Amino acid sequence: MVEYLYEKDLRGMQFNILASTRHEWVVAELSARYGMRKPEIRRRLIERLDMILLENLPARYEGWLARGDAGDDVDRALGVELLTVYIPLAEDTRMQDIAEYTRERIATDDAHDESIAHALAQIRELIRS
Amino acid sequence: MKKTVDVSLPIGPLHPCFKEPARIRCETKGERVISAEMDLGYVKKGIERIMRGRPWQEVMFLAERICGICSVIHNMVCIETLEKISDIEVPERAAYLRVIVNELDRIQSHILANFSYCYTIEHETLGMYLLNLRETAMDMLELITGARVTCAYMVPGGVRFDLRDEDRPTLEAALDHVEHELRRYVGMFEHGPLVAQRSKGVGIISREDVIEAHGVGPVARASGIPESDRRCEHPTYQKLGFTPLSYEDGDNYARVMLRFDEVFQSIDLIRRCLANMVPGPIRGGGTIQAGEATHAGEAPRGELTYYVKTDEYGRIVDIAVRTPSIMNIESCAHYMLEGVSSAADVTSTFISADPCIACTER
Amino acid sequence: MSFLQSIKNTVRSKSIHVSYVNVGSCNGCDIEVLAMLAPRYDIEQYGIYVHNNPREADVLLVTGAFTPQWEDKLKSIWDKIPEPKVAIAIGNCPISGCVFNRRGAYVDPPVAKHIPIAAEVPGCPPRPTEILNAVLSLAPLVFKDYEEKQS
Ligand code: SF4
């Protein structure tokens, strides 16, 4: 007799973790930054991260605010380290590519806001994929 | 030829080494752990949800029951947050009494953590010695506060009971006893060959990784970040001339030794409090007002942060608690366990971070 | 009383294996169960061993208000314990839910809904001596003449 005792669906529990005040704040910040709806952000977080990382989201986000992506405006605007190191939602190499491309574009055509907006759209796709 | 196989190794939720239910899923190659993930949710009670909309008199008791091991510090930080909101001053004697009780709580918590570690590395004798020593600290807590675990000693504006003069010698004798005995046990721990083999160089976490995962408390201090101690910012501790300790190695051994050292430091702090204390009132007055504040204190496991918002009737409108174990377990699961060389070291490394699942999940 | 039964009685009275499970407590009760291990209380003089392994346990100490995650697991732990067995609820949490039994909480007390509880030790948390006393006074009631009572 085989009982799959542990492989229960944990999504309910993970959602409960995201329901606290501080997590709400992080989800709101992420959704404002990348222009995605909150339920979608929550879904991606639940899919990609394990439970202890979910619990730790606010501390990690604060850590990024304090010292992540220091020294580079483009990285800071896109949140490269935010999405690869602090809250790993996106693939490292793809993120670097996007940042590299944006930096080049800004250097050549000087269309700063436009390039950032374009890159954010790409990142949105990356998170969704 | 021997073949190495990839295994996914689940540990828990009910494991003889864990005091509390948690589940670690390790991806291993042979016995070497490549990565680990945690499943939680076995003790999620939703305390923050219960707290909302309740008067502070109830929230005080709920706050204490977030964690039973370090209930005093939850009590203390919760009350201090309320005091910060409503500008309530604490009498001097009460401030010292708070520190005494808080340090007694730290002593028992650290000894318990080291007991668990010794028990996990199968050094049961030393573990039992430590557990017996902890009872002395528990007795002193009971002597001052009237209860062993959930004592609700601190109230806004002061503390509930005074330390009677006739109890002072008992407390001092108990401190001497703990200090004397613990010296012996620390010697055993330092010189035991088995202990060194199981602890030195196991579960290393570097300074950078601690910063990245926002590790706090003994985990951070054992990796060379002494400034992470929130006691440095507490006015009473500043008056006592407190300086944090630290180790450099960041392995299991450093974490356990740091806890031992902090017990001695706590004993020292209590002695200094007793010397500085003068008779006086232990409870002032005050009303809880509307407002919001964030306040942090140093729990035995690290930085504990309360964000509280109250309304004019003293009810809690919003509250968010960030407990130290969240960050410590995360640094343990994602950094320390990586590269641990056997499954037996997984449990001992996990225990060395002193995880407290009850306050992680609340 | 048969000869075999008297041997079993003697053996069982000197060997009680205890396992504990936390189904959503605040940790306070767990710590008191753990403190019971301390040499001060010396539980081994009564033949009590804390193994925390349900497969070889006689007594299961349950602490904590019941969280939904344990719905299937507590039952399966209980089934794994060989007969004769007994479960004791430690603390107010498994009895009534203690402070957590409010609107909005995720808990679902009492534990007696899920597994048969033979004794309850109230307190928040109870003292180690009280827990010890409960184990010691319950064990002979359940384990003495177990086979003869069955038939
Ligand atoms: S009865 Fe009290 S001490 Fe025990 S688990 Fe419940 S709240 Fe904690």
XYZ file of C-alpha atoms and ligand atoms in Angstrom:
650
model
C 0.000 0.000 0.000
C 1.487 3.261 -1.056
C 0.412 6.464 0.588
C 1.730 9.731 -0.708
C 1.647 11.288 2.676
C 3.672 14.415 2.221
C 3.111 15.499 -1.315
C 0.150 17.616 -0.460
C -0.703 20.763 -2.303
C 0.973 23.447 -0.238
C -0.286 26.414 -2.223
C -2.887 27.302 0.370
C -0.241 27.524 3.061
C 2.032 29.547 0.826
C -0.765 31.953 0.123
C -1.346 32.375 3.852
C 2.274 33.401 4.227
C 1.845 36.082 1.580
C -1.212 37.486 3.356
C 0.665 39.315 6.111
C 1.079 43.089 6.153
C 4.738 43.172 5.238
C 4.327 40.660 2.454
C 1.434 42.680 1.083
C 3.769 45.638 0.962
C 6.470 43.728 -0.908
C 3.975 42.359 -3.411
C 2.574 45.863 -3.954
C 6.075 47.263 -4.514
C 6.955 44.532 -6.980
C 3.709 44.930 -8.837
C 4.202 48.700 -9.108
C 7.792 48.291 -10.241
C 7.140 45.773 -12.990
C 3.585 46.741 -13.889
C 2.072 43.368 -13.167
C -1.102 42.671 -11.277
C -0.746 41.569 -7.660
C -2.366 38.128 -8.017
C 0.009 37.398 -10.848
C 3.047 38.375 -8.784
C 1.784 36.198 -5.969
C 1.309 33.274 -8.307
C 4.836 33.556 -9.685
C 6.272 33.855 -6.191
C 4.448 30.748 -5.043
C 5.542 28.806 -8.095
C 9.226 29.702 -7.954
C 10.172 30.066 -4.291
C 10.178 27.663 -1.384
C 8.336 28.459 1.799
C 11.136 29.812 3.926
C 12.178 32.195 1.160
C 8.600 33.366 0.949
C 8.629 34.074 4.680
C 11.851 35.962 4.255
C 10.658 38.164 1.376
C 10.314 41.426 3.323
C 13.769 41.140 4.870
C 15.318 40.344 1.504
C 13.507 43.179 -0.200
C 14.664 45.585 2.478
C 18.157 44.252 2.046
C 17.989 45.041 -1.651
C 16.647 48.527 -0.968
C 19.561 49.152 1.355
C 22.447 47.768 -0.648
C 21.441 45.849 -3.758
C 22.477 46.964 -7.242
C 24.596 49.729 -5.803
C 26.523 51.869 -8.229
C 24.644 51.301 -11.473
C 21.535 53.313 -12.344
C 20.315 50.926 -15.007
C 20.715 47.885 -12.781
C 18.929 49.723 -10.022
C 16.054 50.772 -12.259
C 15.626 47.257 -13.598
C 16.292 45.528 -10.298
C 18.772 43.051 -11.741
C 20.058 41.780 -8.427
C 16.579 42.010 -6.980
C 15.274 39.435 -9.405
C 18.311 37.189 -9.567
C 19.822 37.212 -6.090
C 17.442 38.663 -3.536
C 14.136 37.384 -4.882
C 15.099 34.856 -7.558
C 12.238 35.105 -9.994
C 14.175 35.422 -13.233
C 17.027 33.638 -14.892
C 20.433 35.152 -14.296
C 21.840 35.174 -17.830
C 18.681 36.518 -19.431
C 18.545 39.339 -16.901
C 22.164 40.240 -17.562
C 21.484 40.256 -21.300
C 18.574 42.620 -20.884
C 20.592 44.944 -18.668
C 23.538 44.885 -21.057
C 21.351 45.633 -24.044
C 19.611 48.499 -22.234
C 22.900 50.011 -21.182
C 24.145 49.937 -24.761
C 20.952 51.483 -26.049
C 21.124 54.297 -23.550
C 24.753 54.934 -24.462
C 24.035 55.098 -28.187
C 20.605 56.756 -28.612
C 20.252 58.404 -25.234
C 16.560 57.539 -25.005
C 16.760 56.758 -21.336
C 13.126 56.422 -20.239
C 12.096 54.631 -23.366
C 14.832 52.023 -23.094
C 14.048 51.387 -19.450
C 10.374 50.961 -20.254
C 11.267 48.554 -23.025
C 13.520 46.568 -20.726
C 10.859 46.408 -18.029
C 8.450 44.976 -20.580
C 11.016 42.334 -21.452
C 11.519 41.507 -17.785
C 7.780 41.163 -17.379
C 7.816 38.578 -20.133
C 10.738 36.860 -18.453
C 8.913 36.618 -15.127
C 5.821 35.339 -16.878
C 7.652 32.696 -18.869
C 33.101 0.660 -9.123
C 30.873 2.572 -6.773
C 28.200 4.636 -8.368
C 27.040 7.971 -7.076
C 23.329 8.458 -7.242
C 21.160 11.514 -7.010
C 18.615 11.322 -4.265
C 15.978 13.659 -3.021
C 16.069 13.224 0.710
C 13.166 14.484 2.793
C 13.803 15.047 6.493
C 10.846 15.606 8.761
C 8.236 16.826 9.535
C 8.517 14.622 12.596
C 12.165 13.940 13.232
C 13.785 12.808 16.476
C 16.228 15.700 16.368
C 13.717 18.441 15.771
C 11.752 19.871 18.606
C 9.247 21.169 16.165
C 7.810 20.022 12.880
C 9.576 21.243 9.760
C 10.503 19.536 6.595
C 13.793 19.881 4.754
C 13.965 18.534 1.253
C 17.592 17.951 0.306
C 18.801 17.251 -3.175
C 21.822 15.057 -2.652
C 24.471 13.535 -4.821
C 25.658 10.518 -2.950
C 25.669 11.952 0.528
C 26.703 15.461 -0.409
C 23.881 17.932 -0.223
C 23.597 20.084 -3.319
C 20.635 22.178 -2.387
C 17.923 22.238 0.214
C 14.419 23.553 0.420
C 12.094 23.951 3.340
C 8.434 23.165 3.661
C 6.636 24.879 6.464
C 3.078 25.408 7.519
C 2.791 22.777 10.210
C 2.331 25.270 13.018
C 0.825 28.263 11.247
C -1.771 29.666 13.589
C -2.270 33.154 12.148
C -1.496 35.065 15.337
C -1.166 38.400 13.538
C -4.637 37.939 12.153
C -6.066 37.250 15.593
C -4.293 40.288 17.021
C -5.897 42.818 14.715
C -8.772 44.727 16.241
C -8.077 43.595 19.797
C -7.212 45.780 22.789
C -3.537 45.856 23.719
C -4.232 44.018 26.941
C -5.069 40.943 24.890
C -2.388 41.453 22.295
C 0.248 41.485 25.007
C -0.562 37.895 25.905
C -0.851 36.828 22.298
C 2.551 38.342 21.551
C 4.061 36.247 24.277
C 2.650 33.117 22.761
C 4.326 33.678 19.424
C 7.274 31.774 20.789
C 7.418 29.848 24.003
C 11.208 29.675 24.263
C 11.861 33.386 24.056
C 8.534 34.624 25.384
C 10.153 37.345 27.504
C 11.666 39.208 24.574
C 8.403 39.113 22.617
C 6.718 40.580 25.653
C 9.451 43.193 25.992
C 9.546 44.349 22.383
C 5.759 44.454 22.122
C 5.488 46.569 25.269
C 8.368 48.819 24.246
C 6.681 49.444 20.911
C 3.503 50.459 22.685
C 5.540 52.703 24.978
C 7.234 54.286 22.006
C 3.851 55.071 20.454
C 2.490 56.714 23.590
C 5.707 58.199 25.037
C 5.596 56.309 28.303
C 8.667 56.498 30.500
C 9.897 53.519 32.457
C 11.247 53.952 36.015
C 14.920 53.164 36.343
C 14.526 50.150 38.574
C 11.981 48.661 36.193
C 14.364 49.152 33.283
C 17.045 47.178 35.104
C 14.592 44.472 36.093
C 13.600 44.145 32.465
C 17.197 43.595 31.489
C 17.661 41.018 34.248
C 14.657 39.000 33.154
C 15.562 39.341 29.508
C 19.094 38.099 30.104
C 17.870 35.198 32.210
C 15.658 34.292 29.302
C 18.617 34.526 26.958
C 20.658 32.264 29.231
C 18.023 29.565 29.243
C 17.391 29.860 25.534
C 21.071 29.654 24.610
C 21.637 26.709 26.918
C 18.649 24.982 25.409
C 19.947 25.628 21.902
C 23.311 24.168 22.800
C 21.623 21.220 24.468
C 19.790 20.519 21.223
C 23.041 20.734 19.325
C 24.877 18.360 21.674
C 21.921 15.999 21.533
C 21.987 16.062 17.752
C 25.683 15.277 17.498
C 25.017 12.408 19.907
C 26.956 13.913 22.782
C 24.097 13.167 25.141
C 26.034 13.464 28.381
C 26.987 17.053 27.760
C 23.456 17.740 26.557
C 21.962 16.449 29.774
C 24.389 18.476 31.880
C 23.335 21.582 30.014
C 19.646 20.795 30.323
C 20.047 20.396 34.049
C 21.839 23.695 34.261
C 19.022 25.330 32.381
C 16.637 24.404 35.152
C 18.577 26.710 37.472
C 17.976 29.606 35.105
C 14.310 28.629 34.832
C 14.029 28.641 38.626
C 15.383 32.152 38.726
C 12.897 33.256 36.081
C 10.159 31.727 38.167
C 11.474 33.398 41.285
C 11.283 36.844 39.731
C 8.300 36.589 37.430
C 6.167 33.879 38.978
C 5.994 31.603 35.950
C 8.382 29.444 34.032
C 7.512 30.172 30.453
C 4.769 32.617 29.605
C 5.155 35.087 32.435
C 3.811 38.433 31.080
C 6.270 40.225 33.321
C 6.436 43.541 31.542
C 3.552 45.947 31.237
C 3.532 49.435 29.705
C 5.269 51.729 32.145
C 7.173 49.145 34.100
C 7.151 45.594 35.361
C 4.701 43.680 37.485
C 6.785 42.404 40.381
C 9.775 43.710 42.233
C 12.861 41.704 43.050
C 12.681 41.349 46.807
C 15.829 41.980 48.777
C 15.745 38.543 50.337
C 15.739 36.986 46.849
C 18.899 38.732 45.764
C 21.323 36.282 47.380
C 19.452 33.393 45.753
C 19.788 35.003 42.364
C 23.465 35.765 42.892
C 24.153 32.228 44.071
C 22.359 30.831 41.053
C 24.428 33.001 38.727
C 27.625 31.809 40.373
C 26.463 28.233 40.039
C 25.620 28.598 36.356
C 28.904 30.336 35.629
C 31.001 27.787 37.492
C 29.320 24.736 35.990
C 29.156 26.152 32.505
C 32.927 26.799 32.519
C 33.395 23.060 32.982
C 30.980 22.134 30.236
C 32.477 24.614 27.819
C 35.854 23.020 28.528
C 34.380 19.637 27.668
C 32.935 21.005 24.494
C 36.154 22.696 23.460
C 38.367 19.699 24.086
C 36.097 16.875 23.015
C 37.613 15.308 19.892
C 34.221 14.047 18.732
C 32.717 17.478 19.049
C 35.439 19.096 17.001
C 35.095 16.536 14.228
C 31.369 16.965 14.001
C 31.368 20.750 14.280
C 34.480 22.437 12.950
C 34.267 23.382 9.310
C 30.711 22.078 8.966
C 27.905 24.281 7.750
C 30.004 27.306 6.938
C 28.285 30.521 5.973
C 30.329 33.463 4.821
C 29.865 37.069 5.821
C 28.538 38.042 2.378
C 25.944 35.307 2.384
C 24.735 36.297 5.817
C 24.275 39.843 4.616
C 22.451 38.671 1.522
C 19.996 36.479 3.427
C 19.824 39.066 6.199
C 20.915 36.564 8.864
C 20.766 37.910 12.395
C 21.728 37.056 15.940
C 24.227 34.297 16.684
C 24.293 33.265 13.021
C 25.447 36.731 11.970
C 27.746 37.237 14.935
C 29.438 33.883 14.388
C 30.253 35.046 10.855
C 31.873 38.248 12.013
C 29.073 40.802 12.100
C 28.975 41.969 15.722
C 27.140 45.174 14.887
C 24.002 43.166 14.132
C 23.264 43.070 17.855
C 20.300 45.328 18.567
C 21.154 45.509 22.235
C 23.733 48.179 21.305
C 20.858 50.583 20.600
C 18.934 49.903 23.769
C 19.376 52.737 26.310
C 19.623 50.484 29.362
C 22.204 48.257 27.732
C 24.183 51.298 26.695
C 24.187 52.412 30.303
C 25.574 49.021 31.268
C 28.414 49.352 28.777
C 27.414 46.479 26.540
C 29.683 45.406 23.683
C 28.703 42.574 21.354
C 30.856 39.500 20.785
C 31.696 37.844 17.533
C 33.470 34.919 15.918
C 34.959 34.774 12.465
C 34.584 31.217 11.211
C 30.841 30.958 10.645
C 30.715 27.197 11.190
C 28.690 25.145 13.660
C 31.450 25.285 16.234
C 31.600 29.068 16.139
C 27.866 29.369 16.544
C 27.751 27.084 19.553
C 30.777 28.698 21.184
C 29.327 32.130 20.604
C 26.209 31.099 22.477
C 28.290 29.839 25.365
C 30.191 33.112 25.465
C 26.981 35.088 25.394
C 25.712 33.195 28.408
C 28.760 34.385 30.353
C 28.173 37.866 29.037
C 24.544 37.754 30.149
C 25.577 36.657 33.627
C 27.913 39.602 33.713
C 25.168 41.990 32.605
C 22.811 40.722 35.298
C 25.514 41.250 37.922
C 26.049 44.788 36.710
C 22.296 45.433 36.843
C 22.127 44.156 40.388
C 24.987 46.423 41.351
C 23.434 49.499 39.717
C 19.920 48.988 40.960
C 18.596 51.344 43.607
C 15.233 51.002 45.346
C 12.439 52.912 43.688
C 9.115 52.557 41.952
C 8.779 49.724 39.452
C 5.653 50.844 37.694
C 4.733 54.239 36.265
C 1.510 55.237 34.633
C 0.386 56.024 31.119
C -2.299 55.511 28.533
C -1.843 53.881 25.175
C -2.500 56.428 22.470
C -3.124 56.316 18.782
C -0.102 56.090 16.536
C 2.244 53.731 14.849
C 5.820 52.690 15.458
C 8.432 50.160 14.484
C 10.729 48.886 17.157
C 13.405 46.225 17.211
C 15.002 44.298 20.020
C 17.526 41.529 20.309
C 15.945 38.152 20.943
C 18.163 35.181 21.813
C 18.013 34.266 18.136
C 18.508 37.736 16.726
C 16.726 40.880 15.764
C 13.018 40.935 16.474
C 10.951 43.698 14.900
C 7.443 44.763 15.745
C 5.424 47.176 13.677
C 2.312 48.247 15.575
C -0.459 50.681 14.748
C -2.980 51.562 17.422
C -6.164 53.620 17.558
C -7.225 56.023 20.315
C -8.937 53.325 22.374
C -5.715 51.354 22.648
C -6.783 48.763 20.115
C -4.318 47.280 17.675
C -5.256 48.248 14.153
C -2.355 46.654 12.373
C 0.600 44.606 13.476
C 3.476 42.903 11.718
C 6.062 40.818 13.514
C 9.364 39.873 11.974
C 11.019 37.166 13.977
C 14.728 36.322 13.769
C 14.249 32.659 12.934
C 12.804 33.518 9.539
C 16.116 34.961 8.405
C 18.233 32.414 10.219
C 16.435 29.386 8.864
C 16.620 30.881 5.423
C 20.355 31.396 5.667
C 20.626 27.873 7.008
C 18.534 26.208 4.333
C 19.972 28.026 1.352
C 23.591 28.671 2.318
C 24.779 26.504 5.190
C 23.292 23.258 3.989
C 24.752 23.647 0.532
C 27.808 21.444 0.298
C 27.341 19.735 3.640
C 29.037 16.407 3.233
C 26.634 13.971 4.844
C 23.020 13.559 5.780
C 23.899 13.426 9.470
C 25.412 16.877 9.229
C 22.193 18.249 7.786
C 20.343 17.901 11.075
C 23.229 19.152 13.175
C 23.742 22.173 10.941
C 20.071 22.932 10.991
C 19.972 22.726 14.783
C 23.110 24.866 15.123
C 21.228 27.773 13.557
C 18.781 27.410 16.454
C 15.609 27.309 14.399
C 12.340 28.097 16.084
C 9.527 27.087 13.779
C 6.772 28.402 16.014
C 7.911 31.989 15.621
C 8.824 31.575 11.963
C 5.262 30.806 11.105
C 3.359 32.462 13.930
C -3.937 -13.790 35.602
C -1.829 -15.853 33.309
C 1.892 -16.139 33.791
C 2.571 -14.475 30.479
C 0.397 -11.543 31.420
C 2.233 -11.026 34.700
C 5.563 -10.939 32.889
C 4.169 -8.422 30.465
C 2.865 -6.293 33.315
C 6.250 -6.227 35.009
C 8.074 -5.319 31.823
C 5.619 -2.680 30.785
C 5.581 -0.981 34.144
C 9.309 -0.378 33.861
C 9.496 0.649 30.248
C 7.356 3.443 28.922
C 8.462 4.935 25.645
C 7.304 8.428 24.975
C 7.043 10.287 21.716
C 5.797 13.819 21.299
C 4.266 15.633 18.413
C 3.729 19.337 17.987
C 0.594 20.060 16.009
C 0.784 23.835 16.102
C 1.831 24.928 19.547
C 3.661 28.052 20.615
C 6.659 25.959 21.639
C 6.110 26.585 25.328
C 4.660 23.167 25.941
C 7.275 21.427 23.810
C 9.977 23.019 25.856
C 8.393 21.835 29.063
C 8.211 18.324 27.661
C 11.872 18.655 26.774
C 12.702 20.050 30.201
C 11.176 16.877 31.593
C 14.233 15.092 30.178
C 16.515 16.987 32.531
C 18.334 14.998 35.177
C 16.529 17.003 37.824
C 13.288 15.172 37.101
C 15.137 11.979 36.290
C 12.439 10.289 34.253
C 14.555 7.229 33.603
C 14.176 6.118 37.206
C 10.539 5.457 36.312
C 11.558 3.693 33.155
C 10.377 6.434 30.845
C 12.377 6.978 27.677
C 11.781 9.797 25.253
C 12.603 8.550 21.786
C 10.379 10.628 19.637
C 9.851 7.739 17.308
C 6.206 6.754 16.905
C 7.092 3.216 15.860
C 8.420 2.332 19.285
C 6.275 4.581 21.417
C 3.684 3.683 24.003
C 2.650 7.183 24.959
C 2.089 10.022 22.524
C 2.196 13.525 23.956
C 0.285 15.947 21.775
C 0.955 19.652 22.116
C -0.569 22.493 20.228
C -3.824 23.586 18.718
C -4.547 21.611 15.622
C -3.457 23.147 12.321
C -4.975 21.969 9.026
C -1.647 20.563 7.810
C -1.870 17.775 10.346
C -5.281 16.503 9.307
C -3.980 13.365 7.618
C -0.599 13.194 9.310
C -1.613 12.996 12.955
C -3.916 10.102 12.182
C -1.161 8.259 10.391
C 1.270 8.839 13.247
C -1.327 7.490 15.626
C -1.815 4.416 13.440
C 1.909 3.746 13.411
C 2.099 3.387 17.187
C 1.789 -0.258 18.198
C -0.871 -1.343 20.676
C -1.220 -0.775 23.616
C -1.014 2.956 23.157
C -2.295 6.094 24.719
C -2.334 9.776 23.814
C -2.074 12.632 26.294
C -2.916 16.236 25.468
C -0.379 18.614 26.980
C -1.398 22.185 27.645
C -4.507 24.193 26.983
C -3.921 24.254 23.247
C -4.973 20.707 22.340
C -7.826 20.883 24.836
C -9.488 24.125 23.870
C -7.210 26.016 21.511
C -5.976 28.328 24.283
C -5.591 31.915 23.047
C -5.532 30.844 19.429
C -9.113 29.681 19.218
C -10.463 32.951 17.846
C -12.051 34.110 14.662
C -9.484 34.420 11.899
C -7.065 31.821 13.236
C -6.101 28.819 11.179
C -6.429 26.310 14.007
C -9.053 23.668 14.512
C -9.071 22.415 18.118
C -9.643 20.209 20.029
C -7.303 17.408 19.075
C -9.744 14.885 20.539
C -11.753 15.306 17.329
C -8.962 13.604 15.420
C -7.413 10.969 17.672
C -8.655 9.478 20.955
C -7.155 11.398 23.870
C -6.956 9.531 27.144
C -5.810 12.283 29.469
C -5.462 16.028 29.445
C -2.957 18.141 31.326
C -4.198 21.718 31.397
C -1.894 24.673 31.883
C -0.226 27.197 29.691
C 2.232 25.520 29.838
C 1.940 22.817 32.511
C 4.996 22.224 34.666
C 7.294 19.321 33.776
C 6.340 17.585 37.010
C 2.684 17.720 36.066
C 3.386 16.167 32.690
C 5.460 13.480 34.352
C 2.736 12.844 36.866
C 0.158 12.430 34.120
C 2.295 9.917 32.256
C 3.024 7.970 35.407
C -0.541 7.806 36.642
C -2.025 6.964 33.272
C 0.402 4.279 32.180
C -0.562 1.568 34.716
C -4.248 2.162 34.072
C -3.848 1.443 30.403
C -0.991 -1.019 30.188
C -1.725 -3.279 33.166
C -3.511 -6.484 32.147
C -3.950 -5.090 28.666
C -4.352 -8.440 26.911
C -6.766 -9.805 29.472
C -8.923 -6.715 29.272
C -9.033 -7.096 25.505
C -10.336 -10.629 25.487
S -0.902 25.763 26.043
Fe 0.097 27.763 26.164
S 2.292 27.297 26.318
Fe 1.269 25.448 25.611
S 1.445 25.532 23.373
Fe -0.538 26.448 23.951
S -0.131 28.639 24.099
Fe 1.849 27.589 24.155
